[in-house]
Amino acid sequence: MKFEDFKYVRPNIDTIKTDMTATLEKFKSASSFDEQDGFLDEINKLRSEIDTMDNIGYIRHTMDTRDTFYEKEQDFWDENRPYLEELNSAFYKALVDSSFRNDLENKWGKQLFTLADMKLKVFSSDIISELQEENKLCTEYRKLMASAELMFEGEKRNLAQMQPFMQSKDRSTRKEASKVHWAFFEENESKFDQIYDKLVKVRHTIATKLGFENFIEVAYLRMDRSDYNHVDVASYRDQVLESLVPITTELRERQMKRLGLDELHYHDELIDFNSGNATPKGKPEWILEQGLTMYKELSKETEEFFNVMTDKGLLDLVSREGKAPGGYCTYIANERVPFIYSNFNGTSGDVDVLTHEAGHAFQVYSSRNFDVLEYNWPTTEACEIHSMSMEFFAWPWMDLFFKEDEAKYKFSHLAGGLLFIPYGVSVDEFQHYVYANPTATPEERKTKWREIEKKYLPTRNYEDYPFVDKGTFWFKQMHIFEVPMYYIDYTLAQVCAYQFWIKSQNNDTKTKAWEDYLELCKAGGSVSFLELVKLANLDNPFKNGSIAKIAGPIRSYLDSVNDKEL
Ligand SMILES: [Zn+2]
C-alpha cells in the first residue's frame, strides 16, 4: 500500500482509555509470565495503532499547513497527547512494578525498563494542563515560522526558499537576502520573546511540580539520557573549546582569505567559494534518481530499503507553498515503514536529505522488527549517528550528484561538520543558562546568548545586523523552542560520525566500518547511547581526548586540499 492510501482515522480517546485500562488491569493481575507477556503484546499493538495515527496526521499536516482537516487534527492531538501520556505512564508503572519483571527484562531487554523508570519521573497527572500549554506554544512557534512570506526579487518566499539567496556567490545578494530573512524575525521579535518566555516559565512550573529544582534534569530525562549527565556534557563542551575552537577559528580565517575578503561577515559564512557552493547538477527528480543508483550500489540492504521508500511514496521532498519548513524523518509503526519529508531548494542540502534523512530512515527500517515502540528509534544522539554517518558512507557517490563540484562538496561537508560543533555547544550552554535562570528576562537571555556565541564562535560578525548582534540568532533554532536540550545531540553524533568517516577513508578498515554501521542500525533503540557507541566500536565522545583524536585526521584532509583552486 502507498502512503496516500494509508488510512487516517481520528482515534476515540474514550475507547482508547477504556481498552488500555482494561488490558493494563489484566496485565497487572496476570498469574504467570506467559500470561502477562501476552497482555504486553496487546498493549503494544494498541499503542502502535495510536502512534500510527498521530504520525500520519502530523505528516499530512506538514505537507499542507493550509489543509483545515489536518490542522484540526493537530489541535486534537495537541489537546489529547497529554492524556495518552497519562496512559503510557500507567503502562510504564505497571511494567516497572511487574512481579515478573526479571522474566520480562530477559525477553525484552533492560532498556525498556530503564526508559520506563525515566519516563515515570517526568510525568504526573498534576502537570497535564502545563503539558497542554507547552504543546500549544510549540505549535504557535511552528505556525509563526511557517507564516513567513518574504518578498525577495519579485516573489513571495518562505524561510527555506531564502537559503539559496543567502549563500549566493554575489555578496550584495546574500547580504540583501540575509537582511530580508532577519527582518522577519525583527518584525516578530515580541512574538518570539513571548512564546519562549511562556515556554520557559511553563517548563519551570512542570519541573517544580515534579519535585525538581529546575527544568534541566527534566529535559535530560525527557531526552532519555540514562548514562551521562550535565556534568559530562559541560566537560565535553570544554573539550570542544580547547580542541576544536582553535581549528574552526583558523578555518574561518582560511575562508575569509579564500573569498578574498578583509572581513568575514555573518552573511559570508554561508558561502564557501567565490565560484559558488557545490550544487547538485539537476532537478529534484534527477537527484532522486541518483539516490536510487547510490543506494543500489552501496549495499544489498540499502537497495531494498530505498526501493520500498520510492515504491510506497514515502518521500515528500520538494518545497511548495503551504508546506511546513524543515525536514524530518518519521516512522509509521503499523506499516513498519519510515517517511522522509523535506523542502528541496536547489542547494547541497537537497542531497543531505537523501543521505542524512535517509540514514535515519534506513536505521528505523533496519530495526522495524522490534515489536516494542521504544526500540524502533534509539535516543536522539544515537539516532544522529546513523544519519550523519550515512552522509559519509555516501561519499564515493557524491560525484553523481555534484559532478565537477565533488571536491568542493567534500571540503564543505567535512569542514562544515567541524564548524557546526561550536555552534551546537553554544545552543546547549545557552539552554543550561535559560533553565537554571527561569526568571531571566528576554533581554538578559539575548545578552547571554551573545556572550556564549563570542566564546565558541569568536569570529562571528553581525555588524550589518544590529538586531542579530544583540543576541537573537537563536530565534530561528526550532529545537530551542520545541525540544529543550536536544541540540547537543547533533554534536555528539557528529563526533561519532567522524570516526566512521576516518575508518571509511582507509581501505583496511572501511568494510568493517560498514558492518559496524549495519549492526548499529539493526540494534535500533534496544540499548542506551553509550552501549550503542560501544557496540559500533566507536570511542565515547565524553572521554577526554576523543575530540582531539578526530580533529587530527580531519585537519590533515582539509590541509591537503588546495581550496583556493576550487
Ligand atoms: Zn537528523
XYZ file of C-alpha atoms and ligand atoms in Angstrom:
567
model
C 0.000 0.000 0.000
C 1.155 3.535 -0.796
C 1.331 6.375 1.717
C -1.574 8.226 0.108
C -3.733 5.162 0.756
C -2.734 4.845 4.414
C -5.923 5.324 6.328
C -6.171 8.094 8.908
C -8.929 7.821 11.458
C -9.084 10.048 14.497
C -8.948 7.673 17.448
C -11.693 7.807 20.007
C -9.962 8.822 23.221
C -12.642 7.350 25.470
C -12.452 3.959 23.767
C -8.669 4.031 23.983
C -8.820 4.837 27.671
C -11.267 2.012 28.355
C -9.374 -0.567 26.296
C -5.979 0.369 27.606
C -7.089 0.486 31.231
C -8.791 -2.903 30.924
C -5.752 -4.533 29.327
C -3.446 -2.975 31.898
C -5.601 -4.409 34.684
C -5.316 -7.860 33.116
C -1.554 -7.343 32.772
C -1.265 -6.456 36.432
C -3.298 -9.392 37.672
C -1.705 -11.987 35.371
C -0.687 -15.083 37.273
C 2.213 -16.177 35.098
C 4.925 -14.646 32.959
C 3.446 -16.108 29.762
C 0.030 -14.704 30.518
C 1.453 -11.294 31.322
C 3.627 -11.326 28.240
C 0.527 -11.958 26.107
C -1.119 -8.808 27.509
C 2.085 -6.876 26.855
C 1.671 -7.788 23.193
C -1.887 -6.459 23.213
C -0.787 -3.226 24.872
C 1.992 -2.767 22.338
C -0.494 -3.225 19.487
C -2.838 -0.609 20.937
C -0.014 1.876 21.431
C 1.279 1.214 17.959
C -2.154 1.985 16.460
C -2.331 5.339 18.263
C 1.216 6.235 17.344
C 0.491 5.413 13.713
C -2.481 7.794 13.537
C -0.566 10.541 15.314
C 2.255 10.261 12.765
C 0.072 10.063 9.661
C -1.868 13.100 10.895
C 1.335 15.030 11.539
C 2.851 14.200 8.146
C -0.278 15.259 6.267
C -0.488 18.476 8.308
C 3.111 19.458 7.469
C 2.570 18.554 3.801
C -0.085 21.265 3.619
C -0.453 23.518 6.635
C -3.499 25.158 4.980
C -5.499 21.927 4.961
C -8.080 22.654 7.649
C -8.927 18.986 8.225
C -5.420 18.069 9.317
C -4.994 21.399 11.075
C -7.950 20.451 13.271
C -6.425 17.028 13.759
C -3.253 18.717 15.051
C -5.369 20.582 17.581
C -6.936 17.291 18.543
C -3.547 15.682 19.126
C -2.195 18.718 20.988
C -5.201 18.528 23.234
C -5.101 14.797 23.798
C -1.445 13.825 23.728
C -1.143 14.503 27.471
C -3.992 12.057 28.199
C -2.238 9.480 26.082
C 0.941 10.217 28.012
C -1.002 9.538 31.156
C -1.956 6.121 29.796
C 1.612 5.492 28.741
C 2.689 6.428 32.189
C 0.290 3.885 33.680
C 1.804 1.332 31.319
C 5.346 2.169 32.448
C 4.291 1.985 36.063
C 2.785 -1.467 35.551
C 5.940 -2.523 33.760
C 8.379 -1.497 36.488
C 6.136 -2.908 39.219
C 5.605 -6.255 37.490
C 6.208 -9.289 39.653
C 7.647 -10.971 36.540
C 9.999 -8.095 35.826
C 13.080 -10.327 35.636
C 11.492 -12.605 33.051
C 10.218 -9.610 31.097
C 13.650 -7.995 31.167
C 15.182 -11.222 29.906
C 12.801 -11.317 26.991
C 12.546 -7.635 26.110
C 15.880 -6.294 27.329
C 16.743 -3.933 30.174
C 16.452 -0.742 28.125
C 12.634 -0.747 28.093
C 12.704 -0.694 31.880
C 15.402 1.964 32.083
C 13.257 4.108 29.776
C 10.113 3.382 31.783
C 11.859 4.429 35.009
C 12.908 7.726 33.433
C 9.509 8.455 31.876
C 7.806 7.936 35.208
C 9.976 10.601 36.774
C 8.818 13.267 34.317
C 5.127 12.607 34.269
C 2.350 13.205 36.726
C -1.332 13.865 36.116
C -0.811 17.149 38.002
C 1.035 18.623 35.041
C -1.440 17.826 32.245
C -2.594 21.413 31.803
C 1.042 22.608 31.682
C 1.877 19.952 29.073
C -1.080 21.106 27.004
C 0.113 24.678 27.207
C 3.633 23.621 26.224
C 2.272 21.791 23.162
C 0.188 24.783 22.137
C 3.126 27.158 22.423
C 5.265 24.859 20.257
C 2.526 24.779 17.623
C 2.339 28.581 17.836
C 6.087 28.814 17.165
C 5.781 26.417 14.223
C 2.942 28.445 12.729
C 4.817 31.698 13.189
C 7.841 30.288 11.349
C 5.625 28.925 8.557
C 3.822 32.263 8.215
C 6.893 33.992 6.754
C 6.104 35.387 3.305
C 9.170 37.341 2.338
C 9.243 39.426 -0.799
C 12.563 38.898 -2.483
C 13.449 39.536 -6.116
C 9.816 39.965 -7.007
C 8.492 36.778 -5.417
C 6.983 35.703 -2.128
C 9.216 33.192 -0.395
C 9.240 31.204 2.814
C 12.280 30.950 5.088
C 13.649 27.813 3.414
C 13.313 29.370 -0.022
C 15.573 32.251 1.085
C 18.507 29.899 1.731
C 19.878 29.741 -1.837
C 19.986 33.568 -1.931
C 21.662 33.740 1.450
C 24.509 31.677 0.047
C 24.681 33.420 -3.303
C 28.157 33.969 -4.689
C 27.182 37.598 -5.196
C 27.976 39.337 -1.929
C 25.302 42.006 -2.206
C 22.612 39.406 -2.978
C 23.480 37.324 0.068
C 23.661 40.415 2.249
C 20.280 41.634 0.996
C 18.724 38.183 1.366
C 20.042 37.920 4.914
C 18.541 41.319 5.713
C 15.141 40.262 4.393
C 15.405 36.988 6.309
C 16.289 38.677 9.609
C 13.714 41.419 9.089
C 11.051 38.746 9.543
C 12.461 37.884 12.964
C 12.836 41.549 13.886
C 9.223 42.306 12.955
C 8.101 39.409 15.099
C 10.579 39.902 17.932
C 7.955 40.353 20.627
C 6.092 37.250 19.461
C 9.236 35.113 19.615
C 10.099 36.583 23.020
C 6.629 35.925 24.363
C 6.375 32.375 23.101
C 9.790 31.496 24.516
C 9.241 33.254 27.819
C 5.984 31.387 28.321
C 7.680 28.119 27.387
C 10.481 28.636 29.900
C 8.026 29.532 32.660
C 5.670 26.642 31.989
C 8.623 24.242 31.868
C 9.916 25.560 35.156
C 6.481 25.004 36.682
C 6.489 21.460 35.325
C 9.905 20.852 36.922
C 8.949 22.204 40.338
C 5.627 20.341 40.355
C 7.562 17.149 39.632
C 9.890 17.909 42.535
C 12.967 19.076 40.612
C 14.931 22.229 41.293
C 14.720 23.372 37.700
C 13.945 22.087 34.229
C 17.473 20.899 33.310
C 17.165 17.442 34.830
C 13.639 17.079 33.453
C 14.956 17.851 29.975
C 17.691 15.211 30.317
C 15.152 12.634 31.464
C 12.809 13.579 28.622
C 15.699 13.048 26.236
C 16.040 9.546 27.775
C 19.633 10.114 28.840
C 20.483 7.264 31.150
C 24.250 7.085 31.005
C 25.529 10.656 31.204
C 24.578 13.893 32.936
C 25.018 17.662 32.697
C 28.483 17.446 34.282
C 29.681 15.132 31.470
C 28.142 17.493 28.956
C 29.842 20.535 30.495
C 33.268 18.885 30.306
C 32.501 17.812 26.735
C 31.842 21.464 25.873
C 35.235 22.260 27.409
C 36.828 19.669 25.108
C 35.207 21.450 22.170
C 36.505 24.811 23.353
C 40.049 23.510 23.800
C 40.493 21.113 20.895
C 38.131 22.400 18.246
C 37.574 26.130 18.515
C 41.214 26.938 17.570
C 40.758 24.848 14.390
C 37.370 26.299 13.474
C 38.720 29.814 14.049
C 41.519 29.003 11.634
C 39.005 27.590 9.138
C 37.044 30.851 9.201
C 40.240 32.823 8.547
C 41.026 30.478 5.691
C 37.537 31.007 4.326
C 37.969 34.780 4.504
C 41.224 34.602 2.550
C 39.764 32.163 0.050
C 36.901 34.565 -0.580
C 39.364 37.463 -0.851
C 37.680 39.458 1.925
C 39.124 41.730 4.610
C 36.320 40.871 6.999
C 34.152 37.812 7.175
C 30.634 38.976 7.966
C 27.829 36.706 9.047
C 26.370 36.626 5.537
C 29.738 35.478 4.164
C 29.882 32.428 6.415
C 27.348 30.621 4.291
C 29.420 30.839 1.133
C 32.485 28.655 0.873
C 33.792 29.553 -2.580
C 33.660 32.642 -4.778
C 32.766 30.348 -7.657
C 29.698 29.340 -5.609
C 28.998 26.476 -3.236
C 28.695 22.956 -4.555
C 25.233 22.423 -6.007
C 23.500 19.297 -7.250
C 23.573 19.237 -11.044
C 19.925 18.501 -11.739
C 16.301 18.898 -10.766
C 14.670 17.159 -7.773
C 13.538 14.139 -9.839
C 17.062 13.744 -11.184
C 18.558 13.987 -7.682
C 16.199 11.253 -6.570
C 17.334 9.044 -9.459
C 20.967 9.447 -8.398
C 19.858 8.459 -4.904
C 18.399 5.243 -6.299
C 21.684 4.419 -8.020
C 23.671 5.236 -4.899
C 21.656 3.056 -2.548
C 21.594 0.246 -5.092
C 25.375 0.232 -5.313
C 26.100 0.896 -1.648
C 24.740 -2.422 -0.331
C 22.021 -5.004 -0.738
C 20.361 -3.702 2.451
C 20.218 -0.090 1.300
C 18.930 -1.125 -2.133
C 15.940 -2.940 -0.679
C 15.251 -0.056 1.695
C 15.278 2.676 -0.940
C 13.078 0.692 -3.314
C 10.451 0.475 -0.591
C 10.665 4.251 0.001
C 10.063 5.117 -3.641
C 7.558 2.345 -4.434
C 5.345 3.256 -1.486
C 5.542 7.034 -1.953
C 7.253 7.592 1.376
C 9.176 10.669 0.253
C 7.861 14.260 0.059
C 10.929 16.237 -0.903
C 10.146 19.327 -2.940
C 9.376 22.725 -1.398
C 5.970 24.227 -2.259
C 3.607 26.829 -0.871
C 1.882 25.805 2.324
C 4.374 23.144 3.298
C 5.807 23.482 6.798
C 9.510 24.367 6.705
C 12.294 21.962 7.583
C 12.876 18.316 7.074
C 12.367 15.229 9.150
C 12.106 11.504 9.064
C 9.400 9.711 10.955
C 8.115 6.172 11.339
C 4.677 4.718 10.701
C 4.602 1.848 13.151
C 1.696 -0.233 11.864
C 3.040 -0.206 8.334
C 6.625 -0.672 9.583
C 7.904 1.978 7.176
C 9.672 5.338 7.534
C 8.600 8.607 5.896
C 11.012 11.330 4.698
C 9.932 14.966 4.488
C 11.962 17.898 3.209
C 11.933 21.184 1.302
C 14.323 20.865 -1.641
C 15.693 24.285 -2.539
C 18.469 23.712 -5.056
C 21.361 23.659 -2.572
C 23.589 20.799 -1.460
C 21.112 20.476 1.420
C 18.898 18.574 -1.027
C 21.500 15.838 -1.285
C 21.913 15.871 2.509
C 18.239 14.930 2.748
C 18.933 11.850 0.639
C 21.905 10.915 2.801
C 21.069 12.342 6.254
C 17.304 11.801 6.493
C 17.658 8.582 4.544
C 20.226 7.475 7.142
C 17.567 7.904 9.821
C 15.043 6.112 7.665
C 17.475 3.281 6.934
C 18.070 2.756 10.644
C 14.387 2.632 11.578
C 13.730 0.374 8.601
C 16.573 -1.914 9.755
C 15.140 -2.185 13.264
C 11.468 -2.380 12.214
C 11.043 -5.903 13.571
C 11.121 -4.854 17.202
C 7.570 -5.134 18.492
C 8.009 -2.532 21.176
C 7.705 1.118 20.078
C 10.548 2.167 22.365
C 13.052 0.151 20.344
C 12.205 1.493 16.884
C 14.409 4.532 17.454
C 17.331 4.894 19.803
C 17.782 8.034 21.883
C 18.364 11.031 19.635
C 22.136 11.472 19.977
C 22.447 7.868 18.777
C 19.876 8.489 16.008
C 22.036 11.220 14.552
C 24.994 8.848 14.296
C 23.074 6.850 11.698
C 22.165 9.900 9.669
C 25.468 11.747 9.861
C 27.498 8.612 9.208
C 25.367 7.795 6.167
C 26.385 11.213 4.805
C 29.992 9.986 4.956
C 29.362 6.449 3.684
C 27.734 8.148 0.683
C 30.969 9.983 -0.239
C 32.009 7.616 -3.065
C 28.788 8.584 -4.915
C 28.983 12.328 -4.468
C 30.390 12.710 -7.994
C 26.985 11.525 -9.276
C 25.185 14.438 -7.645
C 27.818 17.146 -7.819
C 29.891 16.253 -10.893
C 32.602 18.949 -11.220
C 31.720 20.260 -7.736
C 32.563 16.998 -5.965
C 35.781 18.282 -4.338
C 34.006 21.438 -3.207
C 31.199 19.424 -1.708
C 33.547 17.177 0.239
C 35.598 20.087 1.559
C 32.483 21.966 2.663
C 30.899 18.865 4.164
C 33.922 17.934 6.220
C 34.699 21.490 7.332
C 31.017 22.267 7.836
C 30.579 19.490 10.372
C 33.500 20.821 12.351
C 32.281 24.422 12.149
C 28.884 23.270 13.322
C 30.058 21.747 16.607
C 30.930 25.047 18.388
C 27.538 26.413 17.347
C 25.876 23.269 18.672
C 27.532 23.578 22.068
C 26.559 27.283 22.174
C 22.911 26.303 21.805
C 23.440 23.797 24.602
C 25.204 26.163 27.000
C 22.538 28.798 26.346
C 19.743 26.436 27.337
C 21.547 25.406 30.518
C 21.628 29.115 31.387
C 17.973 29.640 30.462
C 16.592 26.821 32.562
C 18.929 27.432 35.506
C 17.701 31.058 35.483
C 13.990 30.833 34.723
C 13.308 34.383 35.868
C 15.800 35.962 33.461
C 14.177 38.500 31.155
C 14.126 38.157 27.356
C 16.779 40.900 27.242
C 19.041 39.059 29.682
C 18.694 35.909 27.620
C 19.771 37.764 24.492
C 22.812 39.223 26.217
C 23.799 35.779 27.496
C 23.369 34.232 24.058
C 25.722 36.770 22.505
C 28.279 36.220 25.275
C 28.258 32.438 24.685
C 28.480 32.912 20.938
C 31.580 35.066 21.386
C 33.268 32.280 23.325
C 32.635 29.443 20.878
C 32.262 31.395 17.631
C 34.829 34.157 18.151
C 34.936 35.202 14.500
C 31.208 35.687 14.096
C 30.457 39.198 12.930
C 26.899 40.560 12.824
C 27.961 44.148 12.232
C 25.410 44.569 9.432
C 22.545 43.270 11.552
C 22.239 45.127 14.860
C 19.098 43.133 15.607
C 21.020 39.854 15.465
C 24.074 41.359 17.127
C 22.109 41.949 20.300
C 21.641 38.193 20.650
C 18.638 36.948 18.692
C 20.209 34.453 16.323
C 18.651 31.581 18.249
C 15.096 32.660 17.321
C 15.462 30.589 14.179
C 16.620 27.494 16.068
C 13.484 25.371 16.310
C 14.996 22.950 18.837
C 15.467 25.689 21.436
C 11.715 26.246 21.420
C 10.375 22.790 20.786
C 12.809 20.212 22.153
C 14.846 21.613 25.040
C 18.439 20.356 25.407
C 18.185 18.318 22.217
C 20.815 20.228 20.289
C 23.998 18.857 21.862
C 22.984 15.502 20.404
C 23.923 16.593 16.893
C 27.425 17.407 18.036
C 27.854 14.144 19.963
C 26.720 12.231 16.914
C 28.967 14.275 14.636
C 31.960 13.288 16.745
C 30.912 9.628 16.325
C 30.196 10.005 12.606
C 33.670 11.458 12.035
C 35.057 8.234 13.486
C 33.182 6.284 10.801
C 34.499 8.733 8.204
C 38.087 8.190 9.359
C 37.620 4.407 9.153
C 35.893 4.577 5.773
C 38.820 6.557 4.315
C 41.152 3.649 4.974
C 40.971 0.520 2.780
C 41.891 -1.737 5.704
C 39.071 -0.538 7.932
C 36.278 0.509 5.601
C 34.494 -2.855 5.233
C 34.475 -3.367 8.976
C 33.210 0.187 9.460
C 30.170 -0.529 7.237
C 29.495 -3.803 9.087
C 29.653 -1.973 12.420
C 27.252 0.599 10.993
C 24.754 -2.081 9.930
C 24.885 -3.622 13.396
C 24.302 -0.204 14.915
C 21.237 0.338 12.697
C 19.779 -3.083 13.437
C 20.129 -2.549 17.195
C 17.637 0.329 16.937
C 16.881 1.625 20.391
C 17.283 -1.674 22.213
C 20.214 -0.361 24.273
C 21.399 3.028 25.588
C 23.588 5.596 23.812
C 26.938 4.627 25.289
C 26.153 0.941 24.825
C 25.400 1.597 21.154
C 28.663 3.530 20.826
C 30.491 0.510 22.219
C 28.569 -1.935 20.043
C 29.614 0.059 16.959
C 33.268 0.061 18.111
C 33.336 3.838 18.484
C 35.124 5.986 21.078
C 32.950 7.516 23.780
C 32.762 11.248 22.922
C 32.721 12.242 26.613
C 36.102 10.590 27.185
C 38.721 13.261 27.402
C 40.772 13.287 24.202
C 38.035 11.902 21.916
C 37.639 15.219 20.144
C 41.365 15.840 19.780
C 41.628 12.352 18.248
C 39.214 13.044 15.392
C 40.492 16.579 14.833
C 43.883 15.381 13.529
C 42.752 13.330 10.504
C 40.081 15.874 9.555
C 42.571 18.687 9.676
C 45.100 16.824 7.542
C 42.448 16.081 4.900
C 41.389 19.724 4.811
C 45.017 20.875 4.710
C 45.667 18.612 1.728
C 43.030 20.443 -0.325
C 44.091 23.420 -2.378
C 40.875 25.248 -1.618
C 41.870 28.427 -3.427
C 41.649 26.477 -6.688
C 38.088 25.349 -6.035
Zn 18.919 14.049 11.803
